[in-house]
Coordinates of C-alpha atoms in Angstrom, one line a residue:
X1 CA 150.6 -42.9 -50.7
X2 CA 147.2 -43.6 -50.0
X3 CA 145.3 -42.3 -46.8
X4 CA 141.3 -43.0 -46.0
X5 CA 139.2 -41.8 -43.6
X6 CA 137.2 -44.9 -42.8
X7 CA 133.3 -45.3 -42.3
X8 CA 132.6 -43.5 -38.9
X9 CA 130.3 -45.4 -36.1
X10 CA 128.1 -44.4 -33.2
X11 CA 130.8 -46.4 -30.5
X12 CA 134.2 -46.5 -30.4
X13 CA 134.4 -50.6 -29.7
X14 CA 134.8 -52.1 -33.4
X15 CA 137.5 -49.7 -33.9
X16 CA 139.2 -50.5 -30.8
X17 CA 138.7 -54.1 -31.4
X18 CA 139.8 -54.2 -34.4
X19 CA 143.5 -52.9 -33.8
X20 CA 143.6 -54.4 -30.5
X21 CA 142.8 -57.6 -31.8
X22 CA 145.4 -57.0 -34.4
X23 CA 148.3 -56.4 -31.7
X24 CA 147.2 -59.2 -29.5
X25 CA 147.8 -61.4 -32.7
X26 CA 151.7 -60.2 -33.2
X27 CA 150.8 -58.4 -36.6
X28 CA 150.4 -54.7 -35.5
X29 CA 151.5 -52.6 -32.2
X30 CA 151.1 -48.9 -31.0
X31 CA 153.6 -46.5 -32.1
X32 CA 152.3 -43.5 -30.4
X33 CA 149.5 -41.9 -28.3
X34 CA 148.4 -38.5 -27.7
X35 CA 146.2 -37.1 -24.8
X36 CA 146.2 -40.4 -23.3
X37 CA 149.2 -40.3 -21.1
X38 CA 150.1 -44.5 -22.2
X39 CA 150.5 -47.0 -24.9
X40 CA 148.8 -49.1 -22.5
X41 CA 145.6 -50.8 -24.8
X42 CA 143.6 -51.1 -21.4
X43 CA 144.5 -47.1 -20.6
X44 CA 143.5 -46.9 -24.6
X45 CA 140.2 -47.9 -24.1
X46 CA 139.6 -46.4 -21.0
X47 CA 140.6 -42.9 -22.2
X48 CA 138.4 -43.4 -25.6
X49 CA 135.3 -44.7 -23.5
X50 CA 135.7 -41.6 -21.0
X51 CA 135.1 -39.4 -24.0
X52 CA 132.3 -41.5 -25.6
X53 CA 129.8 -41.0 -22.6
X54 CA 130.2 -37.4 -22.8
X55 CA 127.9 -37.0 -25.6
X56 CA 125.5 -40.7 -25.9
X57 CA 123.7 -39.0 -28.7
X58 CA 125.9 -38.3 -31.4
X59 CA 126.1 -41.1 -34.2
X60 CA 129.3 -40.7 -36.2
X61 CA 131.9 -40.1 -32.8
X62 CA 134.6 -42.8 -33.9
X63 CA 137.6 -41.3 -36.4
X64 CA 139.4 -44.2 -38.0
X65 CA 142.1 -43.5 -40.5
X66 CA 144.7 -45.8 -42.9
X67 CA 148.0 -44.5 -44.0
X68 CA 149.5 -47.2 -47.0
X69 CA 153.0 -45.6 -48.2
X70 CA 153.6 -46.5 -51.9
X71 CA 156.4 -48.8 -52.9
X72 CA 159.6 -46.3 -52.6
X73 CA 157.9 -44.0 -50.4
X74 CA 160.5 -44.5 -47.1
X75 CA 158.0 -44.4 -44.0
X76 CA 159.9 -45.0 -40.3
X77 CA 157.6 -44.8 -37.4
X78 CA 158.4 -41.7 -36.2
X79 CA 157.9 -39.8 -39.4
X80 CA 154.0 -42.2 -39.9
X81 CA 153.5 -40.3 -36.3
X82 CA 154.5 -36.9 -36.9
X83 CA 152.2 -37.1 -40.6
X84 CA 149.2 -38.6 -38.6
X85 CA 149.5 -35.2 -36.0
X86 CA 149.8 -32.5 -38.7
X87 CA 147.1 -34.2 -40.5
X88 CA 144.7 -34.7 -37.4
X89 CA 145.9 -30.9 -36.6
X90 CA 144.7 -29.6 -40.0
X91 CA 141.0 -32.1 -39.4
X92 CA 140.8 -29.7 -36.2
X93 CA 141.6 -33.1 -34.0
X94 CA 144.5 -31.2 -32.1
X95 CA 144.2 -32.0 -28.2
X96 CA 142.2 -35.2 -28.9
X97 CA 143.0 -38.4 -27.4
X98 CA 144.7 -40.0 -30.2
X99 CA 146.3 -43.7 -31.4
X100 CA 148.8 -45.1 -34.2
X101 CA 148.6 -48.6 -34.9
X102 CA 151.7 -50.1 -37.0
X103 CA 150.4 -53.0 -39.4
X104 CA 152.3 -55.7 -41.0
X105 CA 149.6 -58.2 -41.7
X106 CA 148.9 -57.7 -45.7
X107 CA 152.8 -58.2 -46.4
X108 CA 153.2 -54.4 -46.2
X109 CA 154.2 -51.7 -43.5
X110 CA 150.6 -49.5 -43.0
X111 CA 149.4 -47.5 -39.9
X112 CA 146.1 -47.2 -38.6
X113 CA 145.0 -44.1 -36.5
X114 CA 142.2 -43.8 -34.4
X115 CA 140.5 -40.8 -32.7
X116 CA 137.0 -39.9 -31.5
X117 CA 134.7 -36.6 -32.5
X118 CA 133.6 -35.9 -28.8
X119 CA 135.0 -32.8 -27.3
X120 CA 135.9 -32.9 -23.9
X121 CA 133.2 -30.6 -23.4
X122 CA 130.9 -33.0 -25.0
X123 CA 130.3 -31.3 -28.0
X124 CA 130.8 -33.3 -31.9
X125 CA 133.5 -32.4 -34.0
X126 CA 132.5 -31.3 -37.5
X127 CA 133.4 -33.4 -39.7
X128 CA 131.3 -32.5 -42.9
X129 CA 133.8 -32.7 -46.1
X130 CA 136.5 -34.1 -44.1
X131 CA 137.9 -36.7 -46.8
X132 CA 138.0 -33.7 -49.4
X133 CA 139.5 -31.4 -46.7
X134 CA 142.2 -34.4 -45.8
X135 CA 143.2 -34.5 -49.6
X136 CA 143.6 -31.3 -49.6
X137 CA 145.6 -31.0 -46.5
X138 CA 148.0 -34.2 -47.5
X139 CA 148.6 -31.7 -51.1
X140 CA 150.0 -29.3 -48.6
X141 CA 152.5 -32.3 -46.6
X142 CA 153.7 -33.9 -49.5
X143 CA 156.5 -31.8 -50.0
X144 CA 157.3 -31.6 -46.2
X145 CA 157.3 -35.4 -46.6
X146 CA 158.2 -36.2 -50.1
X147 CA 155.3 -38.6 -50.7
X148 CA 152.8 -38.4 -53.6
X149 CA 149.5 -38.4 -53.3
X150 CA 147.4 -41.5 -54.2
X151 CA 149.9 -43.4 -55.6
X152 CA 149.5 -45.9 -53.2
X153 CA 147.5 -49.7 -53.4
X154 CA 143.9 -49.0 -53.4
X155 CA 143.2 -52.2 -51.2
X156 CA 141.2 -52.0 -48.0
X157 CA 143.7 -52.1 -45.2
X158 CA 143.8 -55.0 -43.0
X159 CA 142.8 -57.6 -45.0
X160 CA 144.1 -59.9 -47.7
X161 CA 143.8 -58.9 -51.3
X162 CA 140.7 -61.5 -52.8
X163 CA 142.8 -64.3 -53.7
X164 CA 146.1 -63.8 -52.4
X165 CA 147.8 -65.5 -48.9
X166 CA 148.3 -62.3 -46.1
X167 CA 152.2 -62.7 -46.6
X168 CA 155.0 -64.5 -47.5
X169 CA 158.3 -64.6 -46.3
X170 CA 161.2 -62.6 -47.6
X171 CA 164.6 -62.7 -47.0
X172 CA 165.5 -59.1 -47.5
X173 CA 163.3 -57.8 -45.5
X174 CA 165.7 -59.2 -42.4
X175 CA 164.4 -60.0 -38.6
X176 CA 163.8 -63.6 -39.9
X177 CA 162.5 -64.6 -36.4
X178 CA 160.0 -61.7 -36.5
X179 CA 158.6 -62.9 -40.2
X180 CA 158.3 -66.3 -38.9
X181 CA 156.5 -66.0 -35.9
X182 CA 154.4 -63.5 -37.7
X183 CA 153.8 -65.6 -40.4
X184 CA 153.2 -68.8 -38.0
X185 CA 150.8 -66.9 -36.1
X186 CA 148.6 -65.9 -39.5
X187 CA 148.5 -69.5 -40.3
X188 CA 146.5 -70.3 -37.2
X189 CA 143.7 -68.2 -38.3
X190 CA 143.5 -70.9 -41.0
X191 CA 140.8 -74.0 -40.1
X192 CA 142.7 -77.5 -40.9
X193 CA 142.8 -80.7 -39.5
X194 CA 145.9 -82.2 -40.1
X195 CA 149.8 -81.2 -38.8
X196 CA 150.8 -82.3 -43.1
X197 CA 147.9 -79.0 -43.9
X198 CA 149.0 -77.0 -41.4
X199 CA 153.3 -77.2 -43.1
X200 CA 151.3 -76.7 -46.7
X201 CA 149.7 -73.8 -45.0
X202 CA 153.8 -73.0 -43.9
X203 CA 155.0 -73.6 -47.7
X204 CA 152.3 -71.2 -49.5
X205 CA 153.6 -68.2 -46.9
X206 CA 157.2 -68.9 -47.9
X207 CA 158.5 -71.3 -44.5
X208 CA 159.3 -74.8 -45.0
X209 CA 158.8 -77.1 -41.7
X210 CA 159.7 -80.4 -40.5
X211 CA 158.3 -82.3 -37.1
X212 CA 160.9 -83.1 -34.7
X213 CA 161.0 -83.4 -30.7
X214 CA 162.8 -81.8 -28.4
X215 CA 166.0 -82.6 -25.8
X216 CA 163.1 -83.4 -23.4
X217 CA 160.8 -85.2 -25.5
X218 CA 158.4 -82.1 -26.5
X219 CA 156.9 -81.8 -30.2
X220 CA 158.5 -78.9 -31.8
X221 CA 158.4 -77.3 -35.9
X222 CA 162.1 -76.8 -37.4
X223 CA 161.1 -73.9 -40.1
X224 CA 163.3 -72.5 -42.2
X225 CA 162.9 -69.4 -44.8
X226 CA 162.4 -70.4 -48.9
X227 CA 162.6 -68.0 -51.5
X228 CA 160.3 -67.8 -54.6
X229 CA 161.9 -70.8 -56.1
X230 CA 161.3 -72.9 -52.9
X231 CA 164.7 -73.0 -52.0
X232 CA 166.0 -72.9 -48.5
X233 CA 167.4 -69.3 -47.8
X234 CA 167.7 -69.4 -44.2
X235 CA 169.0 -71.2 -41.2
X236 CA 167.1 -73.6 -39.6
X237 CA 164.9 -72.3 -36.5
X238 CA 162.8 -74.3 -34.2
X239 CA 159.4 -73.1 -32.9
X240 CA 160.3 -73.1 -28.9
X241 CA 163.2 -70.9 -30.1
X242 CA 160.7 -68.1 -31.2
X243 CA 158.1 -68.7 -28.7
X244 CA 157.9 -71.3 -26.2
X245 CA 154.2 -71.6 -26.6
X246 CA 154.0 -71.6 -30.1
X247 CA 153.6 -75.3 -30.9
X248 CA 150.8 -75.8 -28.2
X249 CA 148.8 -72.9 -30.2
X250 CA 149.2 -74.8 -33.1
X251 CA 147.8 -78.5 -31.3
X252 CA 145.1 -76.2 -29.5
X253 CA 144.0 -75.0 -32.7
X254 CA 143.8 -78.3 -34.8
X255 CA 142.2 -79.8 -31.8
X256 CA 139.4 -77.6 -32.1
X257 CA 139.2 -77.1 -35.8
X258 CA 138.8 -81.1 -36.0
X259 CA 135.7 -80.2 -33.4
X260 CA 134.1 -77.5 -35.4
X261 CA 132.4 -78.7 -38.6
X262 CA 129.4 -76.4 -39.2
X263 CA 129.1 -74.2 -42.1
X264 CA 131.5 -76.4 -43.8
X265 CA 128.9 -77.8 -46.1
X266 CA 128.1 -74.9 -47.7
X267 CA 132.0 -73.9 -48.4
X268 CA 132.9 -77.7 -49.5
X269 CA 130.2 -77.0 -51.9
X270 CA 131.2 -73.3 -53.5
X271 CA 134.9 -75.0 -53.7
X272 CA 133.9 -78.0 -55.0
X273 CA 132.0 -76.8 -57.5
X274 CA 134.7 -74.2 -58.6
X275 CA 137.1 -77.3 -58.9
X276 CA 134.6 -79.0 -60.8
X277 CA 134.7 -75.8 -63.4
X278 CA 138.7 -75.4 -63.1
X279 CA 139.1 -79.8 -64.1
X280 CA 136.8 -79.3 -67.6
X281 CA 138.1 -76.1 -68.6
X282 CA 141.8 -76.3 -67.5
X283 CA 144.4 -77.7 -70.3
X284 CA 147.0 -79.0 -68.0
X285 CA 147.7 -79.2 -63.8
X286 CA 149.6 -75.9 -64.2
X287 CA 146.7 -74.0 -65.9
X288 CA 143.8 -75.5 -63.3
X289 CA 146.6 -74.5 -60.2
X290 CA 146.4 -70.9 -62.4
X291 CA 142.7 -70.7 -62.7
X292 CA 141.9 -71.8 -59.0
X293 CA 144.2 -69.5 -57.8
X294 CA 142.5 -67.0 -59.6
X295 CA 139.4 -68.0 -58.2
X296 CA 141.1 -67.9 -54.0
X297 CA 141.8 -71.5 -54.2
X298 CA 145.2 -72.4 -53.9
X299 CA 146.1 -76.1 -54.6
X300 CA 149.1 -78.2 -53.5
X301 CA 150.0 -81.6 -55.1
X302 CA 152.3 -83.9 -53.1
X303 CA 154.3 -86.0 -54.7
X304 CA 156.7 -89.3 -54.7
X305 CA 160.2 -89.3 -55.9
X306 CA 159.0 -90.5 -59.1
X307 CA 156.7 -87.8 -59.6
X308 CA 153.0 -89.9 -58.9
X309 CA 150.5 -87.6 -57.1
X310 CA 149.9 -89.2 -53.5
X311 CA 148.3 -86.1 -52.1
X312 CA 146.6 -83.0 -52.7
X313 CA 145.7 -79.9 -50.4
X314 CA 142.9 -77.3 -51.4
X315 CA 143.4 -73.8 -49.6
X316 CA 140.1 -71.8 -49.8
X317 CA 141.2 -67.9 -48.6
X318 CA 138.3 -67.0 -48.8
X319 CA 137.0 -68.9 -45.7
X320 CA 140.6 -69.4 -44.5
X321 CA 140.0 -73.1 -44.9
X322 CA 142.4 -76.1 -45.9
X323 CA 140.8 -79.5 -47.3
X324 CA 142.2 -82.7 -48.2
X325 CA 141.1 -83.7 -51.9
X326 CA 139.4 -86.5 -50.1
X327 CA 137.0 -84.4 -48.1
X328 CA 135.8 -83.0 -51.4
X329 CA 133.1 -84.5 -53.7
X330 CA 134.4 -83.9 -57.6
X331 CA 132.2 -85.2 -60.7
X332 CA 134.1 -87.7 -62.9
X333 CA 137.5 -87.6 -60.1
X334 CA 136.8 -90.6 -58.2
X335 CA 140.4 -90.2 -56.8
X336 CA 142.7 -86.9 -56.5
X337 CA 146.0 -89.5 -57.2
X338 CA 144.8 -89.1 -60.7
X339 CA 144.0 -85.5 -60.9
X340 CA 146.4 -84.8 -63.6
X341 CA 145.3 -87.5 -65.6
X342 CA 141.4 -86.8 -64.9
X343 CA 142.0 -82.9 -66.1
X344 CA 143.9 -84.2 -69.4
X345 CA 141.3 -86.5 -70.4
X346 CA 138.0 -84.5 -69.3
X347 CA 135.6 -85.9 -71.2
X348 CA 132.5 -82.7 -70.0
X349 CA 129.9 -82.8 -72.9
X350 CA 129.6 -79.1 -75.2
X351 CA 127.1 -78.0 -76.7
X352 CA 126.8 -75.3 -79.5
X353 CA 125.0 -72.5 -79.2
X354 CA 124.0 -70.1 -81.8
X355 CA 124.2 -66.5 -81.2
X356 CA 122.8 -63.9 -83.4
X357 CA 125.3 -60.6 -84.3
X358 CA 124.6 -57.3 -84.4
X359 CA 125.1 -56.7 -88.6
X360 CA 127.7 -54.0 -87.7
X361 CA 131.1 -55.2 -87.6
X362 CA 130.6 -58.9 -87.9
X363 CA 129.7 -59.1 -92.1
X364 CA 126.9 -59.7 -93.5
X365 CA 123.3 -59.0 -91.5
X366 CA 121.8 -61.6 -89.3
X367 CA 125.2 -63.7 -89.8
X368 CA 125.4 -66.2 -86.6
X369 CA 128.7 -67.2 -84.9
X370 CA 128.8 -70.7 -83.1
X371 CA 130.5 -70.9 -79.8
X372 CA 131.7 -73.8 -77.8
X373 CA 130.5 -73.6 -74.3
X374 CA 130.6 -76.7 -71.5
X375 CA 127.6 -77.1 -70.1
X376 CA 129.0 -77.1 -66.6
X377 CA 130.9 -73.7 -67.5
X378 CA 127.0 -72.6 -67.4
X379 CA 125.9 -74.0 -64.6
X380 CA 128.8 -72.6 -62.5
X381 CA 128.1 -68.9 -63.5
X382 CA 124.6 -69.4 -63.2
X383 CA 125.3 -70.7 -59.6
X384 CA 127.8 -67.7 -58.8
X385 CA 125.9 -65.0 -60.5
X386 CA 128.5 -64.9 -63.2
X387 CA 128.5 -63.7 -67.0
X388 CA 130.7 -65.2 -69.8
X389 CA 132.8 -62.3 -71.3

């Protein structure tokens, strides 16, 4: 398990926006309050704003602590509340107005907990050595609990591992219709401009979906659950069945991602150019789709019954953006169609370079070793900042 006391501000409101923002998107709720009397948000922030105008001069008021059990480590929410008391307890946060946030937007259960360092007499909580005092107090629950510590992923909570999609959907975990309309909503943080990105966006989380109409004429998604080979392990489910509003979120959202076009020059460029890298250094499809995705770029290939490329779809996670192959400028592709055939026969120039060895360990002194390197390889880590191992 893995617990972090988070950097501290002078105001309570990123904190607060933060989680909030998280429930009002269907990936986290509360699980518990203390000193606040509801699990109301609005009573939430009324309560934590109350204490902040006590003392306007303090910087570090806001407390805001992550809680990621470890694979194995059996958490319910009733046990992640009772942990996050004794620990606030042994900080010296008993009797302050306290939160617990549940997460389940990086693909694994977390809790968030958030408190503030304002007395209700206005005085500041001490709060020098606290994440050594925390480790120490956690030592003391583990056995109470039966966790261990710091075994847990080191990855900044609420947020998407560089390179990775937020989730995917899984079959064992049950409550299908809670994965997909969890996993539905994520995808509209996406920017695309087209329903087909939009059902690749679907695929890469794990949800196959197919555009149909309703009894009464209305455009709904039928979605149904793959598993990691892509087969179909579910029933079929149609949008309006998990939420009435859920396709109209989706049309609202492509209507104004196909308005919104700043900034996009500068991330068509950063992805074209690592394409451009990933087509002269890749050996086959499979090993560019391997390298992008390495880089946070997954792509999709589409595909006729015979096998010839018709389409293909470019998912940047780092800008959470989706691009037709069309919309991106590639040196020596003229057409994505014949992407597998453009990365078998890249004809990139090399150049040799000679680099002088240190005489220890590679023979005789001043001995040189010649190295292949494309020239565009260079560029590219020039243009990121980026060394050659």
């Amino acid at each position: 398990m893995v617990v972090k006391i988070h950097k501290s501000s002078c105001s309570m409101k990123g904190v607060l926006d933060y989680n909030i923002r998280k429930t009002e998107g269907r990936v986290a709720h509360v699980i518990g309050t203390a000193n606040i009397g509801s699990d109301d948000e609005e009573a939430i922030r009324e309560v934590f704003s109350r204490y902040e105008r006590l003392n306007i001069r303090s910087r570090n008021v806001s407390f805001h602590m992550s809680i990621n059990p470890s694979e194995g480590e059996a958490m319910d929410d009733g046990t992640a509340f009772s942990l996050v008391t004794d620990i606030m307890a042994g900080l010296g946060y008993s009797g302050q107005p306290l939160a617990v946030f549940r997460h389940e937007d990086t693909g694994r259960v977390h809790y968030h907990c958030i408190s503030i360092r304002t007395r209700p007499d206005g005085r500041k909580i001490r709060d020098t050595y606290e994440r050594r005092k925390c480790q120490e107090i956690l030592a003391g629950l583990s056995i109470k609990y039966g966790f261990t510590v710091g075994k847990g992923q080191g990855m900044k909570q609420g947020h998407t591992a560089p390179g990775k999609p937020a989730a995917r959907f899984n079959r064992a975990l049950g409550d299908v219709t809670r994965q997909m309309t969890d996993i539905f909503t994520e995808c509209l943080e996406y920017r695309f401009t087209t329903e087909a990105q939009f059902i690749v966006l679907l695929n890469m989380h794990g949800i196959s979906a197919v555009s149909r109409k309703s009894s009464d004429g209305r455009p709904v998604f039928v979605l149904q659950g793959l598993d990691r080979k892509g087969t179909p392990c579910t029933g079929t489910i149609r949008t309006d069945a998990l939420d009435s509003g859920l396709y109209d979120k989706f049309a609202i959202r492509m209507a104004r991602c196909r308005m919104r076009t700043e900034n996009l020059r500068a991330v068509k460029g950063r992805v074209s150019g690592i394409i451009t890298w990933g087509a002269g250094k890749a050996r086959d499809l499979t090993h560019l789709e391997r390298m992008l995705a390495r880089q946070g770029i997954i792509l999709h290939v589409s595909r006729t019954s015979a096998g010839e490329i018709f389409g293909t779809t470019f998912i940047d996670l780092l800008s959470r953006s989706v691009f037709k192959g069309s919309e991106l400028s590639i040196p020596g592709i003229s057409s994505f169609r014949n992407l597998d055939k453009a990365v078998a026969q890249s004809n990139i120039k090399r150049v040799h370079i000679k680099r002088k060895r240190p005489s220890a360990g590679y023979g005789q002194a001043g001995q040189s070793k010649e190295k292949d390197i494309d020239t565009e390889e260079i560029e590219w880590m020039l243009r990121h900042g980026m060394t050659r191992n």
